[in-house]
Short mmCIF file of C-alpha atoms and ligand atoms in Angstrom, two decimals:
data_model
loop_
_atom_site.label_atom_id
_atom_site.label_comp_id
_atom_site.label_asym_id
_atom_site.label_seq_id
_atom_site.Cartn_x
_atom_site.Cartn_y
_atom_site.Cartn_z
CA MET Z 878 80.20 26.82 -36.69
CA ARG Z 879 82.95 25.23 -38.81
CA LEU Z 880 86.52 26.45 -38.00
CA VAL Z 881 89.98 26.08 -39.15
CA LEU Z 882 92.91 26.42 -36.70
CA LEU Z 883 96.08 27.66 -38.64
CA GLY Z 884 99.53 28.22 -37.16
CA ALA Z 885 103.31 26.55 -37.23
CA PRO Z 886 104.14 23.28 -35.54
CA GLY Z 887 103.87 24.25 -31.51
CA ALA Z 888 101.66 27.43 -31.96
CA GLY Z 889 98.95 26.22 -29.44
CA LYS Z 890 96.51 24.75 -32.29
CA GLY Z 891 95.84 21.47 -29.69
CA THR Z 892 95.74 23.63 -26.76
CA GLN Z 893 93.37 26.06 -28.06
CA ALA Z 894 90.99 23.50 -29.86
CA ASP Z 895 90.39 21.65 -26.37
CA LEU Z 896 89.55 24.75 -24.73
CA ILE Z 897 87.21 26.35 -27.36
CA ARG Z 898 85.58 23.02 -28.13
CA ARG Z 899 84.12 22.53 -24.78
CA GLU Z 900 83.00 26.22 -24.82
CA LEU Z 901 81.27 26.12 -28.18
CA ASP Z 902 80.32 22.57 -28.34
CA LEU Z 903 82.30 21.49 -31.56
CA ALA Z 904 83.82 18.43 -32.37
CA HIS Z 905 87.73 18.70 -32.45
CA ILE Z 906 89.46 16.91 -35.54
CA ALA Z 907 93.33 17.12 -35.28
CA SER Z 908 94.96 15.58 -38.21
CA GLY Z 909 98.35 14.48 -36.45
CA ASP Z 910 96.10 12.63 -33.83
CA LEU Z 911 94.16 10.75 -36.15
CA LEU Z 912 97.37 9.74 -38.08
CA ARG Z 913 99.13 8.81 -34.83
CA ASP Z 914 95.99 6.83 -33.92
CA ALA Z 915 96.25 4.80 -37.16
CA GLN Z 916 99.94 4.43 -36.35
CA SER Z 917 99.30 2.94 -32.87
CA LYS Z 918 96.45 0.60 -34.20
CA GLY Z 919 99.30 -0.55 -36.82
CA SER Z 920 97.22 -0.50 -40.06
CA GLU Z 921 98.54 -0.07 -43.55
CA LEU Z 922 97.92 3.87 -43.58
CA GLY Z 923 99.46 4.48 -40.20
CA LEU Z 924 102.77 2.79 -41.10
CA LEU Z 925 102.54 4.73 -44.50
CA ALA Z 926 102.08 7.78 -42.45
CA LYS Z 927 105.02 7.27 -39.97
CA SER Z 928 107.50 7.15 -42.71
CA TYR Z 929 106.69 10.45 -43.38
CA MET Z 930 105.94 11.75 -39.87
CA GLU Z 931 109.06 10.83 -38.38
CA LYS Z 932 111.13 12.70 -41.07
CA GLY Z 933 108.97 15.93 -40.46
CA GLN Z 934 107.17 15.64 -44.07
CA LEU Z 935 103.82 16.23 -44.86
CA VAL Z 936 101.62 12.67 -45.46
CA PRO Z 937 100.22 12.40 -48.95
CA ASP Z 938 97.52 14.52 -49.54
CA GLU Z 939 95.15 11.95 -50.58
CA THR Z 940 95.67 9.87 -47.47
CA VAL Z 941 95.27 12.88 -44.80
CA ALA Z 942 91.97 14.08 -47.15
CA GLY Z 943 90.55 10.56 -46.82
CA LEU Z 944 90.58 10.54 -43.00
CA ILE Z 945 89.55 13.97 -42.62
CA LEU Z 946 86.42 13.83 -45.06
CA GLU Z 947 85.37 10.35 -43.44
CA ARG Z 948 85.66 11.93 -39.88
CA ILE Z 949 83.89 15.33 -40.72
CA ALA Z 950 80.81 12.62 -42.25
CA GLU Z 951 80.23 11.57 -38.18
CA PRO Z 952 77.32 12.38 -36.70
CA ASP Z 953 79.15 14.57 -33.92
CA CYS Z 954 80.28 16.58 -36.66
CA ASP Z 955 76.86 17.72 -37.37
CA LYS Z 956 76.71 20.23 -34.56
CA GLY Z 957 80.05 21.69 -36.35
CA PHE Z 958 83.52 21.46 -35.91
CA ILE Z 959 87.31 22.37 -35.44
CA LEU Z 960 89.97 21.52 -37.88
CA ASP Z 961 93.16 21.33 -36.42
CA GLY Z 962 96.49 20.45 -38.80
CA PHE Z 963 94.16 20.39 -41.76
CA PRO Z 964 93.94 21.80 -44.51
CA ARG Z 965 98.11 22.25 -44.17
CA ASN Z 966 98.37 23.29 -47.91
CA VAL Z 967 96.45 25.21 -50.82
CA ASP Z 968 95.58 21.72 -52.62
CA GLN Z 969 94.08 20.19 -49.42
CA ALA Z 970 92.16 23.63 -49.02
CA GLU Z 971 90.56 23.26 -52.50
CA VAL Z 972 89.87 19.57 -51.68
CA LEU Z 973 88.30 20.58 -48.47
CA ARG Z 974 86.25 23.42 -49.92
CA SER Z 975 84.89 21.28 -52.84
CA ALA Z 976 83.67 18.53 -50.25
CA LEU Z 977 81.85 20.74 -48.00
CA GLY Z 978 80.44 22.84 -51.10
CA GLY Z 979 79.08 19.59 -52.14
CA LYS Z 980 77.00 19.72 -48.91
CA ASN Z 981 76.11 23.03 -48.96
CA MET Z 982 78.43 23.75 -46.34
CA ILE Z 983 81.60 26.39 -45.81
CA ILE Z 984 84.26 27.13 -43.26
CA ASP Z 985 82.82 29.96 -41.19
CA ASN Z 986 86.39 31.02 -39.61
CA VAL Z 987 89.86 30.56 -40.43
CA ILE Z 988 92.15 31.76 -37.38
CA TYR Z 989 95.59 31.98 -37.64
CA ILE Z 990 97.72 31.54 -34.40
CA LYS Z 991 100.92 33.56 -34.67
CA VAL Z 992 103.89 32.85 -32.76
CA SER Z 993 107.71 33.42 -33.23
CA GLU Z 994 110.02 30.52 -34.09
CA SER Z 995 112.34 30.85 -30.98
CA GLU Z 996 109.10 30.53 -29.03
CA LEU Z 997 107.89 27.49 -30.78
CA LEU Z 998 111.40 25.73 -30.32
CA SER Z 999 110.89 26.02 -26.73
CA ARG Z 1000 107.17 25.11 -26.82
CA LEU Z 1001 107.99 21.98 -28.59
CA SER Z 1002 111.28 20.69 -26.50
CA GLY Z 1003 109.10 20.98 -23.47
CA ARG Z 1004 105.82 19.23 -24.70
CA TRP Z 1005 104.15 16.31 -22.95
CA ILE Z 1006 101.10 14.98 -24.47
CA CYS Z 1007 98.67 12.11 -22.79
CA GLN Z 1008 98.60 9.12 -24.52
CA GLU Z 1009 94.97 8.47 -23.97
CA CYS Z 1010 93.35 11.51 -24.27
CA GLN Z 1011 96.06 13.69 -26.50
CA ALA Z 1012 95.85 16.64 -24.09
CA PRO Z 1013 99.27 18.87 -24.39
CA TYR Z 1014 101.33 19.77 -21.64
CA HIS Z 1015 104.34 21.76 -20.88
CA GLU Z 1016 107.08 21.27 -18.31
CA VAL Z 1017 107.59 24.85 -17.67
CA THR Z 1018 104.46 26.65 -18.76
CA SER Z 1019 101.84 24.21 -18.31
CA ARG Z 1020 102.61 21.30 -15.79
CA PRO Z 1021 100.33 18.56 -14.83
CA ARG Z 1022 99.28 18.38 -11.23
CA ILE Z 1023 100.80 14.81 -10.67
CA GLU Z 1024 104.25 14.29 -12.53
CA GLY Z 1025 103.74 12.17 -15.70
CA LYS Z 1026 99.95 11.82 -15.27
CA CYS Z 1027 97.15 13.89 -17.51
CA ASP Z 1028 95.23 16.16 -15.22
CA LYS Z 1029 91.94 15.29 -17.14
CA CYS Z 1030 91.91 11.22 -17.41
CA GLY Z 1031 94.80 10.17 -15.72
CA GLY Z 1032 96.76 8.96 -18.79
CA LYS Z 1033 100.50 8.69 -19.13
CA LEU Z 1034 102.16 11.42 -20.48
CA TYR Z 1035 105.00 10.95 -23.42
CA GLN Z 1036 106.89 13.28 -25.59
CA ARG Z 1037 106.14 12.81 -29.29
CA ALA Z 1038 108.61 10.99 -31.56
CA ASP Z 1039 108.96 14.10 -34.12
CA ASP Z 1040 109.57 16.88 -31.33
CA THR Z 1041 113.47 16.28 -31.32
CA VAL Z 1042 115.42 19.32 -32.71
CA GLU Z 1043 116.51 18.05 -36.03
CA THR Z 1044 113.03 16.81 -36.94
CA VAL Z 1045 111.23 20.08 -35.29
CA LYS Z 1046 113.56 22.35 -37.74
CA LYS Z 1047 112.49 20.06 -40.69
CA ARG Z 1048 108.92 20.50 -39.65
CA LEU Z 1049 109.19 24.35 -39.28
CA GLU Z 1050 110.85 24.32 -42.98
CA VAL Z 1051 108.04 22.72 -44.27
CA TYR Z 1052 105.42 24.77 -42.75
CA LEU Z 1053 107.26 28.13 -43.95
CA SER Z 1054 107.15 26.57 -47.70
CA GLN Z 1055 104.02 24.46 -47.79
CA THR Z 1056 101.58 25.95 -45.28
CA MET Z 1057 102.55 29.79 -45.25
CA PRO Z 1058 101.19 30.27 -48.79
CA LEU Z 1059 97.83 28.69 -47.28
CA VAL Z 1060 97.63 31.59 -44.65
CA GLU Z 1061 98.01 33.83 -47.70
CA TYR Z 1062 95.09 32.14 -49.56
CA TYR Z 1063 92.87 32.55 -47.04
CA ARG Z 1064 93.88 36.11 -46.46
CA GLU Z 1065 93.02 36.95 -49.90
CA ASN Z 1066 89.71 35.02 -49.52
CA GLY Z 1067 88.91 37.65 -46.93
CA GLN Z 1068 88.53 34.75 -44.20
CA LEU Z 1069 91.66 35.07 -42.31
CA VAL Z 1070 91.55 36.76 -38.56
CA GLU Z 1071 95.33 36.80 -36.98
CA VAL Z 1072 95.83 36.03 -33.13
CA ASP Z 1073 98.76 36.79 -30.94
CA GLY Z 1074 99.77 33.47 -30.03
CA GLU Z 1075 102.43 34.48 -27.71
CA GLN Z 1076 100.00 35.45 -24.75
CA SER Z 1077 98.89 33.33 -22.27
CA ILE Z 1078 96.99 30.43 -23.00
CA GLN Z 1079 94.04 31.55 -20.96
CA GLY Z 1080 94.85 34.99 -22.90
CA VAL Z 1081 95.03 33.17 -26.32
CA SER Z 1082 91.51 31.53 -25.77
CA GLU Z 1083 89.91 34.34 -24.80
CA GLU Z 1084 90.82 36.58 -27.94
CA LEU Z 1085 89.92 33.12 -29.96
CA LEU Z 1086 86.12 33.43 -28.16
CA ARG Z 1087 85.82 37.17 -28.77
CA VAL Z 1088 86.44 36.87 -32.34
CA LEU Z 1089 84.14 33.88 -32.58
CA LYS Z 1090 81.36 35.25 -30.48
CA GLY Z 1091 81.64 38.31 -31.87
CA ASN Z 1092 81.20 37.68 -35.77
CA GLY Z 1093 77.76 36.46 -35.28
CA SER Z 1094 78.29 32.74 -36.31
CA THR Z 1095 78.39 30.83 -33.09
P1 AP5 L 1124 100.51 17.75 -35.89
O1 AP5 L 1124 100.19 16.60 -34.99
O2 AP5 L 1124 99.25 18.35 -36.55
O3 AP5 L 1124 101.53 18.81 -35.48
P2 AP5 L 1124 101.92 20.33 -35.96
O4 AP5 L 1124 101.21 20.95 -36.86
O5 AP5 L 1124 103.74 20.11 -36.24
O6 AP5 L 1124 101.45 21.11 -34.60
P3 AP5 L 1124 101.63 20.50 -33.18
O7 AP5 L 1124 100.95 19.73 -32.62
O8 AP5 L 1124 103.00 20.40 -32.68
O9 AP5 L 1124 101.69 21.85 -32.28
P4 AP5 L 1124 100.23 22.37 -31.94
O10 AP5 L 1124 100.09 23.71 -32.38
O11 AP5 L 1124 99.29 21.46 -31.37
O12 AP5 L 1124 100.80 22.98 -30.32
P5 AP5 L 1124 100.24 22.49 -28.96
O13 AP5 L 1124 98.69 23.16 -28.51
O14 AP5 L 1124 100.53 20.87 -28.60
O15 AP5 L 1124 101.15 16.99 -37.21
C1 AP5 L 1124 102.25 16.04 -36.92
C2 AP5 L 1124 102.80 15.40 -38.52
O16 AP5 L 1124 101.64 14.60 -39.08
C3 AP5 L 1124 102.98 16.56 -39.74
O17 AP5 L 1124 104.74 16.59 -39.37
C4 AP5 L 1124 102.70 15.83 -40.65
O18 AP5 L 1124 103.46 14.73 -41.00
C5 AP5 L 1124 101.29 14.94 -40.33
N1 AP5 L 1124 100.28 15.67 -40.85
C6 AP5 L 1124 99.65 16.09 -40.14
N2 AP5 L 1124 98.62 16.90 -40.53
C7 AP5 L 1124 98.74 16.91 -41.65
C8 AP5 L 1124 97.75 17.26 -43.17
N3 AP5 L 1124 96.85 18.00 -43.07
N4 AP5 L 1124 98.87 17.01 -44.27
C9 AP5 L 1124 99.82 15.94 -44.45
N5 AP5 L 1124 100.43 15.44 -43.24
C10 AP5 L 1124 99.88 15.89 -41.98
O19 AP5 L 1124 101.00 23.39 -27.93
C11 AP5 L 1124 102.63 23.28 -27.95
C12 AP5 L 1124 103.28 23.22 -26.58
O20 AP5 L 1124 103.04 24.66 -26.37
C13 AP5 L 1124 102.44 22.43 -25.46
O21 AP5 L 1124 103.50 21.96 -24.68
C14 AP5 L 1124 101.67 23.40 -24.80
O22 AP5 L 1124 101.33 23.55 -23.50
C15 AP5 L 1124 102.43 24.83 -25.06
N6 AP5 L 1124 101.65 25.96 -25.04
C16 AP5 L 1124 100.41 26.27 -26.13
N7 AP5 L 1124 100.28 27.39 -26.02
C17 AP5 L 1124 100.90 27.99 -25.26
C18 AP5 L 1124 100.93 29.33 -24.73
N8 AP5 L 1124 100.04 30.29 -25.10
N9 AP5 L 1124 102.01 29.82 -24.14
C19 AP5 L 1124 102.67 29.24 -23.45
N10 AP5 L 1124 103.07 27.66 -23.90
C20 AP5 L 1124 102.09 27.12 -24.72
MG1 MG L 1125 99.00 19.36 -32.40
#
């Protein structure tokens, strides 16, 4: 199965991708994590990405698409994958469609995790992330068992540089102007399934799995 998870910043894409990848044995490809990884290695691509990410803007399409298409070509993606954060505009969706088409592949499911703006703001302001495995936590709704440490790998938790109030506002603006048209693009293609992202984390993943198992493509 090849799956795209769409949703605003803080909608729960990373949280849900981590849960369903284990359940369905899929690779998890998060564009933001790949870009942050390039930054931490100090590569030229990482430095370029940083200059956009710290302002809450999208990194240029060709840079992100190159990273994603390289990642999709890795052997662990042969079993299927979840795209989290890519595509993020209609041009990226077209690049993906044509690259997969060249290999006789398609995206089987596009899931839109819908969450209201006030909920997004409270999720992002309370988010902590593992610097080793990228697992997300929240200081109110999803606390780690030991303060400051990841339950899964013991890694140190940190707050993302782009989770400040000002940058979150910009990310939401960019989402509305550039990513919402993509939601309509997939809806018009008849590929979009909308899921209520304001249920509990468990509730959302149960609904996602019902949708994914229900359509027979697992
Ligand atoms: P990226 O890293 O993709 O960030 P994002 O899309 O802004 O989304 P987030 O990672 O902030 O949110 P999420 O939906 O994963 O939520 P999470 O599960 O963590 O992108 C960052 C930047 O990289 C972009 O701004 C851009 O510059 C660049 N970039 C990335 N992809 C790009 C692309 N394709 N093209 C160009 N540029 C690109 O959950 C959030 C919090 O809520 C957590 O604390 C979690 O515990 C909590 N939570 C989750 N679900 C629930 C729930 N159901 N109830 C209560 N709390 C919940
Ligand atoms: Mg994420």
